[in-house]
Short mmCIF file of C-alpha atoms in Angstrom, two decimals:
data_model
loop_
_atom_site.label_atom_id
_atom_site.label_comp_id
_atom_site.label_asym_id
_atom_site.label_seq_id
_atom_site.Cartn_x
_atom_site.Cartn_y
_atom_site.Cartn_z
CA UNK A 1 4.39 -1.38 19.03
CA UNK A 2 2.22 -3.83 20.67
CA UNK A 3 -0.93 -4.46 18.42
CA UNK A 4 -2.45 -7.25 20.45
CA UNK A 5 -5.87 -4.93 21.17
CA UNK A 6 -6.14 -2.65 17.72
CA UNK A 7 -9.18 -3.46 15.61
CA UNK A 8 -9.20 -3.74 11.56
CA UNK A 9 -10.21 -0.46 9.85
CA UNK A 10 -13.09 -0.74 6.78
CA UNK A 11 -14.16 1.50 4.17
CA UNK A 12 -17.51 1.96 2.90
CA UNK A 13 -18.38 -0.16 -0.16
CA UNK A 14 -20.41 2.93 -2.30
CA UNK A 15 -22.28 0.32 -4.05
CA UNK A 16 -24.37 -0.78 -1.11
CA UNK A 17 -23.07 1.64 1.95
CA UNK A 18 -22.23 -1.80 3.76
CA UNK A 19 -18.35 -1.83 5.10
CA UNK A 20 -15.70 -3.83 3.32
CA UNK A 21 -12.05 -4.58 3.25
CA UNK A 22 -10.03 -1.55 2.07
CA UNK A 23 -7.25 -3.63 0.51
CA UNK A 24 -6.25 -7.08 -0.91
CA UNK A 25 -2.64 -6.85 0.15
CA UNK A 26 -2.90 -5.30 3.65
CA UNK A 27 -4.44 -5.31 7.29
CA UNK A 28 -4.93 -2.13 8.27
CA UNK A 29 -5.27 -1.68 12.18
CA UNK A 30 -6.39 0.99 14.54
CA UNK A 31 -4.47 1.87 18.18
CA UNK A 32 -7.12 1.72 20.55
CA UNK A 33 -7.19 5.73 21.13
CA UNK A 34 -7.55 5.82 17.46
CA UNK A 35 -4.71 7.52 17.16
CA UNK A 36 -1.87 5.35 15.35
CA UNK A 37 -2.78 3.72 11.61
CA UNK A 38 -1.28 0.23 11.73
CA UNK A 39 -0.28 -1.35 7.88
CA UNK A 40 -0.03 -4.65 8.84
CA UNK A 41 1.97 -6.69 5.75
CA UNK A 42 0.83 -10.23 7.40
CA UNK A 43 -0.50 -12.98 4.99
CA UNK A 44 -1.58 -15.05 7.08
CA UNK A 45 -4.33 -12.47 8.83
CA UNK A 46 -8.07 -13.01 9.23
CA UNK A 47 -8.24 -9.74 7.52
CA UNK A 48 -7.29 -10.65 4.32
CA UNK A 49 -8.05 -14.46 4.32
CA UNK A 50 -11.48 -15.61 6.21
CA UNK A 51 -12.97 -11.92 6.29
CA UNK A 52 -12.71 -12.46 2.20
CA UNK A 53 -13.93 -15.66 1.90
CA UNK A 54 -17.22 -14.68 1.15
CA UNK A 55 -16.22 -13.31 -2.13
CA UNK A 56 -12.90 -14.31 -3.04
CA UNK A 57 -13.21 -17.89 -1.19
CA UNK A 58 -10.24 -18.93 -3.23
CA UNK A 59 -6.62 -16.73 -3.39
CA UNK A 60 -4.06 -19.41 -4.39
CA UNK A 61 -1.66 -16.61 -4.92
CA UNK A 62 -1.57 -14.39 -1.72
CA UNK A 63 1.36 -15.28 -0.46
CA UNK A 64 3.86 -14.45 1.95
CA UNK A 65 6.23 -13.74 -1.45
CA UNK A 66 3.77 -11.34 -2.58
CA UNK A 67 2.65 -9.30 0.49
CA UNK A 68 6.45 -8.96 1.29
CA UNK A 69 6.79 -7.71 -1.91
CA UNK A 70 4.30 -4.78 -1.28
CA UNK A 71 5.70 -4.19 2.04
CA UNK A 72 9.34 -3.11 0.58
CA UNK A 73 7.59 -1.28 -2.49
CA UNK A 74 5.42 1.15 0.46
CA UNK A 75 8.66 1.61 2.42
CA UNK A 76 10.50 2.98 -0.84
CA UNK A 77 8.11 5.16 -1.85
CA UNK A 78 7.61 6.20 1.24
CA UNK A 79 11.10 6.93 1.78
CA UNK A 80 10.38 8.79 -1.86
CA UNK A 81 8.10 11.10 -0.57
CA UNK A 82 8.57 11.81 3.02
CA UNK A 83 9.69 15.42 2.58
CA UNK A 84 6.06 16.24 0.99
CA UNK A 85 3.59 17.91 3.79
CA UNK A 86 1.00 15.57 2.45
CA UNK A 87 3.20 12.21 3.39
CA UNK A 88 1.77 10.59 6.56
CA UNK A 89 3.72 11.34 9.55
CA UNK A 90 5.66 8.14 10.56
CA UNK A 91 6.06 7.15 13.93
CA UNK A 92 7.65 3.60 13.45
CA UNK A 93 8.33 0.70 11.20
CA UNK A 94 8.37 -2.92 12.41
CA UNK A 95 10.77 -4.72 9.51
CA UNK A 96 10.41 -8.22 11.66
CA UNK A 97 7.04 -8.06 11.23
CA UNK A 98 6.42 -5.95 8.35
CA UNK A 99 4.10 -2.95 10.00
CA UNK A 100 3.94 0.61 9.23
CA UNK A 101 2.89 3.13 12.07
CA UNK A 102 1.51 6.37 10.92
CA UNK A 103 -0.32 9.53 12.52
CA UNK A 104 -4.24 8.93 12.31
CA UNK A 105 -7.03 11.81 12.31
CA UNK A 106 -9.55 8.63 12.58
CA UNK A 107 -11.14 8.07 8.90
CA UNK A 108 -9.94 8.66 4.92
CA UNK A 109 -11.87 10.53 2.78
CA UNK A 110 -14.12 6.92 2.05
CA UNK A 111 -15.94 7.90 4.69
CA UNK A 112 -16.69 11.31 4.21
CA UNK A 113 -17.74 10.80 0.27
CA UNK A 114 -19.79 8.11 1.24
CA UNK A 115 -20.83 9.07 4.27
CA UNK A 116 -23.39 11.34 3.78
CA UNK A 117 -20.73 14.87 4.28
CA UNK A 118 -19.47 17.53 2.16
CA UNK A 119 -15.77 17.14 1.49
CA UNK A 120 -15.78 21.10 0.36
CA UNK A 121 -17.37 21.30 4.22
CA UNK A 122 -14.52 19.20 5.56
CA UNK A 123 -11.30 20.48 3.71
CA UNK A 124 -12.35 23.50 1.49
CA UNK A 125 -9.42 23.49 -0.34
CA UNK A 126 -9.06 19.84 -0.77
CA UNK A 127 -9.25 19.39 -4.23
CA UNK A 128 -5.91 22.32 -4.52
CA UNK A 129 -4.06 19.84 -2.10
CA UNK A 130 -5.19 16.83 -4.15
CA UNK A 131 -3.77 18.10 -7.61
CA UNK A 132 -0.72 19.59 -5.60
CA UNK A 133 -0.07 16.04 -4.03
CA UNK A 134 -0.82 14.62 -7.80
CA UNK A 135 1.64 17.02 -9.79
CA UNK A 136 4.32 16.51 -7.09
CA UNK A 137 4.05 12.87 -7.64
CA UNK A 138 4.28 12.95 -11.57
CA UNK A 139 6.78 15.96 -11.27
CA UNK A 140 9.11 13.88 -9.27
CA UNK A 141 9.05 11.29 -11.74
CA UNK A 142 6.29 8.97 -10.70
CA UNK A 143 3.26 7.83 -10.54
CA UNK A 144 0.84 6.26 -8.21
CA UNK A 145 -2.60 4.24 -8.59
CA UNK A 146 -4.08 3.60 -5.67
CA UNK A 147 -6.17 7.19 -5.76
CA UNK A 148 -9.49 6.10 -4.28
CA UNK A 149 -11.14 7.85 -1.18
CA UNK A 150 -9.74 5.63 1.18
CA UNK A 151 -5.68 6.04 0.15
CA UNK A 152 -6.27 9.55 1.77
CA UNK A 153 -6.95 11.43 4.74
CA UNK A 154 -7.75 14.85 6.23
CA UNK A 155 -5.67 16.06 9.24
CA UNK A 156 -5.80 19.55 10.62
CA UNK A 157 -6.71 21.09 7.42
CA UNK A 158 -4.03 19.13 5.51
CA UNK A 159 -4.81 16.63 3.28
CA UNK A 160 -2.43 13.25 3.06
CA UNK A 161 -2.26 10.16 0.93
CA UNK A 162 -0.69 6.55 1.84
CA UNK A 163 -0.58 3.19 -0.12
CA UNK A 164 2.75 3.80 -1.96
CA UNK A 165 2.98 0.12 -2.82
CA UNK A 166 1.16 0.83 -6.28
CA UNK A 167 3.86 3.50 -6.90
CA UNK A 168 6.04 3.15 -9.98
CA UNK A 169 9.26 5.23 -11.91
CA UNK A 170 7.71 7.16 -14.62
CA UNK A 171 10.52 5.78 -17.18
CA UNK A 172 10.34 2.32 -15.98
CA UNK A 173 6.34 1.64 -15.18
CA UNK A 174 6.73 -2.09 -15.97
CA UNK A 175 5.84 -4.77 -13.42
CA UNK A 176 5.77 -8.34 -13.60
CA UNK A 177 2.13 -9.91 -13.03
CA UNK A 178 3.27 -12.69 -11.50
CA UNK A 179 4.31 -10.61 -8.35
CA UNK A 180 1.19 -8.81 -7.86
CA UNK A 181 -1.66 -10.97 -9.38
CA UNK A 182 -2.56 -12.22 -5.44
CA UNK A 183 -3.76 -8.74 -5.25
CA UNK A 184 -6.20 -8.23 -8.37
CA UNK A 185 -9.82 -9.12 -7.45
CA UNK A 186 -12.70 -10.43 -9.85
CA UNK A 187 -13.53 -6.66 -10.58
CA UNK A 188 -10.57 -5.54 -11.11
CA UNK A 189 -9.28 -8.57 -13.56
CA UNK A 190 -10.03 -7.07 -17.48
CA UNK A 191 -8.38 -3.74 -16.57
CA UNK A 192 -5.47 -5.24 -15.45
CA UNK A 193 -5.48 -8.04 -18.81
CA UNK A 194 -5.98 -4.72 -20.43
CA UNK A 195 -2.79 -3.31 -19.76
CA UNK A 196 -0.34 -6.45 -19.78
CA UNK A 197 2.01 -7.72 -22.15
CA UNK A 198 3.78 -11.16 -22.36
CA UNK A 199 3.52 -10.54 -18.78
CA UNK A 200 4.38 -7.31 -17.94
CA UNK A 201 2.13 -4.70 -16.54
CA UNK A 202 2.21 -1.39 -17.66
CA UNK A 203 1.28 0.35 -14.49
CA UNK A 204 1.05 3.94 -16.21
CA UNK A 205 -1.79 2.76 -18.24
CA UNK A 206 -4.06 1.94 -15.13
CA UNK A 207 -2.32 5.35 -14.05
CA UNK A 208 -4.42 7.36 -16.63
CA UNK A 209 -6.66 4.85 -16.26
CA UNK A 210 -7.97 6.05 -13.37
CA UNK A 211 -7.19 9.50 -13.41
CA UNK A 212 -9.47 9.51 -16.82
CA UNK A 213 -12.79 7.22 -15.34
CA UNK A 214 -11.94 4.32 -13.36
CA UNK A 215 -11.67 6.39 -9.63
CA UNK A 216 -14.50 8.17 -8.61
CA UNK A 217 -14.46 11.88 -6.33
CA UNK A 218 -16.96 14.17 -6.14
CA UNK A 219 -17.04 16.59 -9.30
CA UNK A 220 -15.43 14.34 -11.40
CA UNK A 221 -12.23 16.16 -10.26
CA UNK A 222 -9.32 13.13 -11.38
CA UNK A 223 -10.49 13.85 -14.89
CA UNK A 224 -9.79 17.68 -14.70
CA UNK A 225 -6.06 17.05 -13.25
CA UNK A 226 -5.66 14.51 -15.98
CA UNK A 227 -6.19 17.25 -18.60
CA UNK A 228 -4.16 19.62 -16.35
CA UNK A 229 -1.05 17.32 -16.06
CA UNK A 230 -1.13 15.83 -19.11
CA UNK A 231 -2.87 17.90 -21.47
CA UNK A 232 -1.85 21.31 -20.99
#
């Protein structure tokens, strides 16, 4: 697909309502219908590099390396998890030039939460689908960390989640920092150091991590499925 006219997608920073960049590894683009959700695995985009600059003016390691790396982790776990309702529909993948097309209702949850609306309003059974689309993930043997408002979306009643690239195999959660640590921010930094280990992160702790208090939904609901999938 031709992306030449699509424009960059935000979310909505809940600190200070102001829009932001959704990811540090990704640009995500919009089909000019609004139709088509673009994940565009391109290192060198203003996106990700000048758009930043004004908080992370300095990102030695976001590389091409890296953001290649993340583009082959989201197509296996994508591959992992296309037979679940709640996987986005795909309508094309670019491997040249690393892009992801998907089926787009035109926002992700972000903007809903923090937008002033009433995901119960939106979706009333939303938080159902969300512990479904959680137990499926850790019944299948995995587990994935990018949870936040923005990884999913609402479509005809249905809700779906993307960013597979922080997937990992139950049994094997290990990854080495020096792939990934183009993608931690200044925020984020003492929760990764938290969970590494002669230089090896141990993605199920920021797993439970966030399930327990670092991701935020209405209701506190990521806590209750924490003690429902792993406490019960």
């Amino acid at each position: 697909m031709n992306i030449e006219n699509w424009k960059p997608f935000y979310k909505i920073n809940p600190d200070d309502n102001q829009l932001i960049e959704t990811n540090l590894i990704y640009t995500p683009l919009i089909s000019p219908d609004g139709k088509i959700f673009c994940m565009n695995f391109d290192h060198t985009s203003k996106y990700q590099n000048e758009e930043l600059a004004h908080w992370l003016p300095h990102r030695p390691y976001y590389t091409k390396e890296m953001v290649k790396f993340f583009f082959d982790r989201e197509l296996k776990y994508l591959t992992v998890f296309s037979r679940y309702a709640w996987a986005p529909r795909i309508l094309d993948i670019d491997y040249s030039n690393q892009r992801i097309f998907f089926e787009w209702p035109g926002e992700t949850c972000n903007q809903i939460v923090y937008g002033g609306r009433n995901l119960d309003d939106m979706c009333p059974t939303w938080k159902d689908q969300m512990f479904k689309i959680l137990k499926d993930i850790v019944d299948a043997g995995y587990y994935k960390t990018s949870l936040y408002p923005h990884c999913y979306f609402i479509d005809n009643g249905i809700l779906h989640t993307f960013d597979f690239y922080g997937c990992v195999e139950a049994n094997n959660p290990y990854v080495a920092i020096e792939d990934i640590k183009g993608m931690i921010g200044e925020t984020s930094g003492p929760r990764f150091d938290a969970a590494v280990t002669d230089g090896i992160l141990n993605v199920e702790i920021l797993f439970k991590e966030a399930l327990q208090s670092w991701v935020k939904w209405p209701d506190n609901v990521l806590s209750e499925f924490y003690q429902r999938l792993f406490n019960e």
